[in-house]
């Protein structure tokens, strides 16, 4: 079972709304089979990534040299490139795959829910659907 307090007050502020507005300003573009980001039509992060996700909560999951990590609006590595796959952040957590197992990390890269699931989904109302030993549960 994966549980998390989704009523975390850190994510119910106008700061969160501001970040969401900033996230929407960055758009993925591709060039020579690589991905980067533009803001207002201007390249702000060069197309050096093998895969790229939209910004969410100020961070974007990107793939470089077969591993996923997270970058900020300036293209700085915020969370190291060590994951098999990574999804976007939602209320301070991202689901990521590490060494074939899924878990959840926070915006600092700390493991919030250990990598022990065969699959994992986003949280909703404090619960996440997870697959472990061939069975889905919450």
PDB file of C-alpha atoms in Angstrom:
ATOM      1  CA  UNK A   1       0.000   0.000   0.000  1.00  0.00           C
ATOM      2  CA  UNK A   2       1.261   3.464  -0.859  1.00  0.00           C
ATOM      3  CA  UNK A   3      -0.087   6.260   1.303  1.00  0.00           C
ATOM      4  CA  UNK A   4       0.895   9.890   1.568  1.00  0.00           C
ATOM      5  CA  UNK A   5      -0.640  12.944   3.224  1.00  0.00           C
ATOM      6  CA  UNK A   6      -1.851  14.870   0.181  1.00  0.00           C
ATOM      7  CA  UNK A   7      -3.086  17.690   2.431  1.00  0.00           C
ATOM      8  CA  UNK A   8       0.511  18.826   2.903  1.00  0.00           C
ATOM      9  CA  UNK A   9       0.172  22.582   3.471  1.00  0.00           C
ATOM     10  CA  UNK A  10       3.375  23.281   1.515  1.00  0.00           C
ATOM     11  CA  UNK A  11       1.437  22.680  -1.690  1.00  0.00           C
ATOM     12  CA  UNK A  12      -1.638  24.829  -0.996  1.00  0.00           C
ATOM     13  CA  UNK A  13      -0.133  28.262  -1.443  1.00  0.00           C
ATOM     14  CA  UNK A  14      -0.087  31.009  -4.018  1.00  0.00           C
ATOM     15  CA  UNK A  15       3.568  30.060  -4.578  1.00  0.00           C
ATOM     16  CA  UNK A  16       2.319  26.785  -6.052  1.00  0.00           C
ATOM     17  CA  UNK A  17       0.032  28.737  -8.367  1.00  0.00           C
ATOM     18  CA  UNK A  18       2.927  30.950  -9.452  1.00  0.00           C
ATOM     19  CA  UNK A  19       5.090  27.937 -10.213  1.00  0.00           C
ATOM     20  CA  UNK A  20       2.268  26.388 -12.253  1.00  0.00           C
ATOM     21  CA  UNK A  21       2.071  29.579 -14.312  1.00  0.00           C
ATOM     22  CA  UNK A  22       5.839  29.483 -14.871  1.00  0.00           C
ATOM     23  CA  UNK A  23       5.676  25.777 -15.817  1.00  0.00           C
ATOM     24  CA  UNK A  24       3.202  26.620 -18.596  1.00  0.00           C
ATOM     25  CA  UNK A  25       5.647  29.097 -20.175  1.00  0.00           C
ATOM     26  CA  UNK A  26       8.196  26.416 -21.043  1.00  0.00           C
ATOM     27  CA  UNK A  27       7.606  24.335 -24.150  1.00  0.00           C
ATOM     28  CA  UNK A  28       9.464  21.250 -25.324  1.00  0.00           C
ATOM     29  CA  UNK A  29      11.035  21.395 -28.773  1.00  0.00           C
ATOM     30  CA  UNK A  30      13.109  18.897 -30.725  1.00  0.00           C
ATOM     31  CA  UNK A  31      16.170  19.350 -32.878  1.00  0.00           C
ATOM     32  CA  UNK A  32      18.250  16.561 -34.413  1.00  0.00           C
ATOM     33  CA  UNK A  33      16.377  13.921 -32.382  1.00  0.00           C
ATOM     34  CA  UNK A  34      17.153  15.678 -29.095  1.00  0.00           C
ATOM     35  CA  UNK A  35      14.862  17.718 -26.826  1.00  0.00           C
ATOM     36  CA  UNK A  36      15.131  21.069 -25.105  1.00  0.00           C
ATOM     37  CA  UNK A  37      12.888  23.898 -23.910  1.00  0.00           C
ATOM     38  CA  UNK A  38      11.757  27.231 -25.284  1.00  0.00           C
ATOM     39  CA  UNK A  39      10.168  30.123 -23.429  1.00  0.00           C
ATOM     40  CA  UNK A  40       8.310  32.734 -25.465  1.00  0.00           C
ATOM     41  CA  UNK A  41       9.748  31.140 -28.619  1.00  0.00           C
ATOM     42  CA  UNK A  42      13.368  31.526 -27.459  1.00  0.00           C
ATOM     43  CA  UNK A  43      15.588  28.552 -26.655  1.00  0.00           C
ATOM     44  CA  UNK A  44      16.345  28.644 -22.920  1.00  0.00           C
ATOM     45  CA  UNK A  45      17.524  25.049 -22.484  1.00  0.00           C
ATOM     46  CA  UNK A  46      19.334  23.561 -25.498  1.00  0.00           C
ATOM     47  CA  UNK A  47      18.186  20.362 -27.185  1.00  0.00           C
ATOM     48  CA  UNK A  48      20.589  17.902 -25.538  1.00  0.00           C
ATOM     49  CA  UNK A  49      18.149  15.453 -23.933  1.00  0.00           C
ATOM     50  CA  UNK A  50      17.036  12.057 -25.257  1.00  0.00           C
ATOM     51  CA  UNK A  51      13.548  12.552 -23.773  1.00  0.00           C
ATOM     52  CA  UNK A  52      11.815  15.399 -21.980  1.00  0.00           C
ATOM     53  CA  UNK A  53       8.658  15.858 -19.920  1.00  0.00           C
ATOM     54  CA  UNK A  54       6.753  19.078 -19.266  1.00  0.00           C
ATOM     55  CA  UNK A  55       7.784  21.180 -16.290  1.00  0.00           C
ATOM     56  CA  UNK A  56       5.772  20.478 -13.164  1.00  0.00           C
ATOM     57  CA  UNK A  57       6.277  22.264  -9.844  1.00  0.00           C
ATOM     58  CA  UNK A  58       9.354  23.960 -11.274  1.00  0.00           C
ATOM     59  CA  UNK A  59      11.132  20.767 -12.361  1.00  0.00           C
ATOM     60  CA  UNK A  60      11.166  18.663 -15.523  1.00  0.00           C
ATOM     61  CA  UNK A  61      12.082  15.009 -15.900  1.00  0.00           C
ATOM     62  CA  UNK A  62      14.598  14.573 -18.712  1.00  0.00           C
ATOM     63  CA  UNK A  63      16.603  11.653 -20.055  1.00  0.00           C
ATOM     64  CA  UNK A  64      20.328  11.900 -20.680  1.00  0.00           C
ATOM     65  CA  UNK A  65      22.655   8.972 -21.443  1.00  0.00           C
ATOM     66  CA  UNK A  66      19.965   6.331 -20.743  1.00  0.00           C
ATOM     67  CA  UNK A  67      18.966   7.722 -17.332  1.00  0.00           C
ATOM     68  CA  UNK A  68      16.319  10.160 -16.125  1.00  0.00           C
ATOM     69  CA  UNK A  69      16.847  13.021 -13.720  1.00  0.00           C
ATOM     70  CA  UNK A  70      15.264  16.410 -13.086  1.00  0.00           C
ATOM     71  CA  UNK A  71      16.293  19.895 -14.182  1.00  0.00           C
ATOM     72  CA  UNK A  72      15.160  23.396 -13.197  1.00  0.00           C
ATOM     73  CA  UNK A  73      14.150  26.298 -15.476  1.00  0.00           C
ATOM     74  CA  UNK A  74      17.824  27.094 -16.152  1.00  0.00           C
ATOM     75  CA  UNK A  75      18.679  23.528 -17.155  1.00  0.00           C
ATOM     76  CA  UNK A  76      20.594  22.856 -13.947  1.00  0.00           C
ATOM     77  CA  UNK A  77      20.553  19.271 -12.698  1.00  0.00           C
ATOM     78  CA  UNK A  78      18.495  19.278  -9.501  1.00  0.00           C
ATOM     79  CA  UNK A  79      17.946  15.540  -9.050  1.00  0.00           C
ATOM     80  CA  UNK A  80      20.692  13.254 -10.450  1.00  0.00           C
ATOM     81  CA  UNK A  81      20.351  11.260 -13.649  1.00  0.00           C
ATOM     82  CA  UNK A  82      20.063   7.788 -12.153  1.00  0.00           C
ATOM     83  CA  UNK A  83      16.491   6.634 -12.781  1.00  0.00           C
ATOM     84  CA  UNK A  84      15.205   4.138 -15.354  1.00  0.00           C
ATOM     85  CA  UNK A  85      12.132   6.332 -15.890  1.00  0.00           C
ATOM     86  CA  UNK A  86      10.532   9.337 -14.228  1.00  0.00           C
ATOM     87  CA  UNK A  87       7.147  11.037 -14.283  1.00  0.00           C
ATOM     88  CA  UNK A  88       6.267  14.614 -13.377  1.00  0.00           C
ATOM     89  CA  UNK A  89       5.820  16.013  -9.882  1.00  0.00           C
ATOM     90  CA  UNK A  90       2.401  16.238  -8.284  1.00  0.00           C
ATOM     91  CA  UNK A  91       1.952  17.764  -4.821  1.00  0.00           C
ATOM     92  CA  UNK A  92       5.649  17.468  -4.136  1.00  0.00           C
ATOM     93  CA  UNK A  93       6.219  13.892  -5.271  1.00  0.00           C
ATOM     94  CA  UNK A  94       7.252  12.151  -8.476  1.00  0.00           C
ATOM     95  CA  UNK A  95       6.988   8.481  -9.239  1.00  0.00           C
ATOM     96  CA  UNK A  96      10.242   7.106 -10.550  1.00  0.00           C
ATOM     97  CA  UNK A  97      11.625   3.732 -11.540  1.00  0.00           C
ATOM     98  CA  UNK A  98      15.008   2.702 -10.133  1.00  0.00           C
ATOM     99  CA  UNK A  99      16.667  -0.638 -10.877  1.00  0.00           C
ATOM    100  CA  UNK A 100      13.368  -2.024 -12.200  1.00  0.00           C
ATOM    101  CA  UNK A 101      11.215  -1.027  -9.206  1.00  0.00           C
ATOM    102  CA  UNK A 102       8.931   1.957  -8.708  1.00  0.00           C
ATOM    103  CA  UNK A 103       8.802   4.348  -5.776  1.00  0.00           C
ATOM    104  CA  UNK A 104       8.303   8.041  -5.045  1.00  0.00           C
ATOM    105  CA  UNK A 105      10.751  10.878  -4.440  1.00  0.00           C
ATOM    106  CA  UNK A 106      10.301  14.444  -3.214  1.00  0.00           C
ATOM    107  CA  UNK A 107      11.563  17.592  -4.928  1.00  0.00           C
ATOM    108  CA  UNK A 108      14.927  17.255  -3.201  1.00  0.00           C
ATOM    109  CA  UNK A 109      15.394  13.719  -4.543  1.00  0.00           C
ATOM    110  CA  UNK A 110      14.762  12.057  -1.179  1.00  0.00           C
ATOM    111  CA  UNK A 111      12.968   8.723  -1.306  1.00  0.00           C
ATOM    112  CA  UNK A 112       9.493   9.194   0.182  1.00  0.00           C
ATOM    113  CA  UNK A 113       8.123   5.737  -0.631  1.00  0.00           C
ATOM    114  CA  UNK A 114      10.705   2.971  -1.247  1.00  0.00           C
ATOM    115  CA  UNK A 115      11.392   1.376  -4.627  1.00  0.00           C
ATOM    116  CA  UNK A 116       9.524  -1.879  -4.150  1.00  0.00           C
ATOM    117  CA  UNK A 117       6.634  -1.793  -6.620  1.00  0.00           C
ATOM    118  CA  UNK A 118       6.429  -3.377 -10.057  1.00  0.00           C
ATOM    119  CA  UNK A 119       4.345  -0.405 -11.220  1.00  0.00           C
ATOM    120  CA  UNK A 120       2.949   2.720  -9.578  1.00  0.00           C
ATOM    121  CA  UNK A 121       0.452   5.443 -10.474  1.00  0.00           C
ATOM    122  CA  UNK A 122      -0.160   9.043  -9.380  1.00  0.00           C
ATOM    123  CA  UNK A 123      -1.727   9.759  -6.019  1.00  0.00           C
ATOM    124  CA  UNK A 124      -5.396  10.634  -5.734  1.00  0.00           C
ATOM    125  CA  UNK A 125      -7.072  11.466  -2.435  1.00  0.00           C
ATOM    126  CA  UNK A 126      -3.979  10.304  -0.553  1.00  0.00           C
ATOM    127  CA  UNK A 127      -3.683   6.884  -2.213  1.00  0.00           C
ATOM    128  CA  UNK A 128      -1.741   5.564  -5.179  1.00  0.00           C
ATOM    129  CA  UNK A 129      -2.523   2.450  -7.162  1.00  0.00           C
ATOM    130  CA  UNK A 130       0.524   0.155  -7.084  1.00  0.00           C
ATOM    131  CA  UNK A 131       1.411  -3.267  -8.470  1.00  0.00           C
ATOM    132  CA  UNK A 132       3.337  -5.685  -6.281  1.00  0.00           C
ATOM    133  CA  UNK A 133       3.784  -9.429  -6.789  1.00  0.00           C
ATOM    134  CA  UNK A 134       1.221  -9.447  -9.612  1.00  0.00           C
ATOM    135  CA  UNK A 135      -1.512  -7.751  -7.573  1.00  0.00           C
ATOM    136  CA  UNK A 136      -2.819  -4.192  -7.770  1.00  0.00           C
ATOM    137  CA  UNK A 137      -3.644  -2.382  -4.572  1.00  0.00           C
ATOM    138  CA  UNK A 138      -3.714   1.011  -2.865  1.00  0.00           C
TER     139      UNK A 138
END
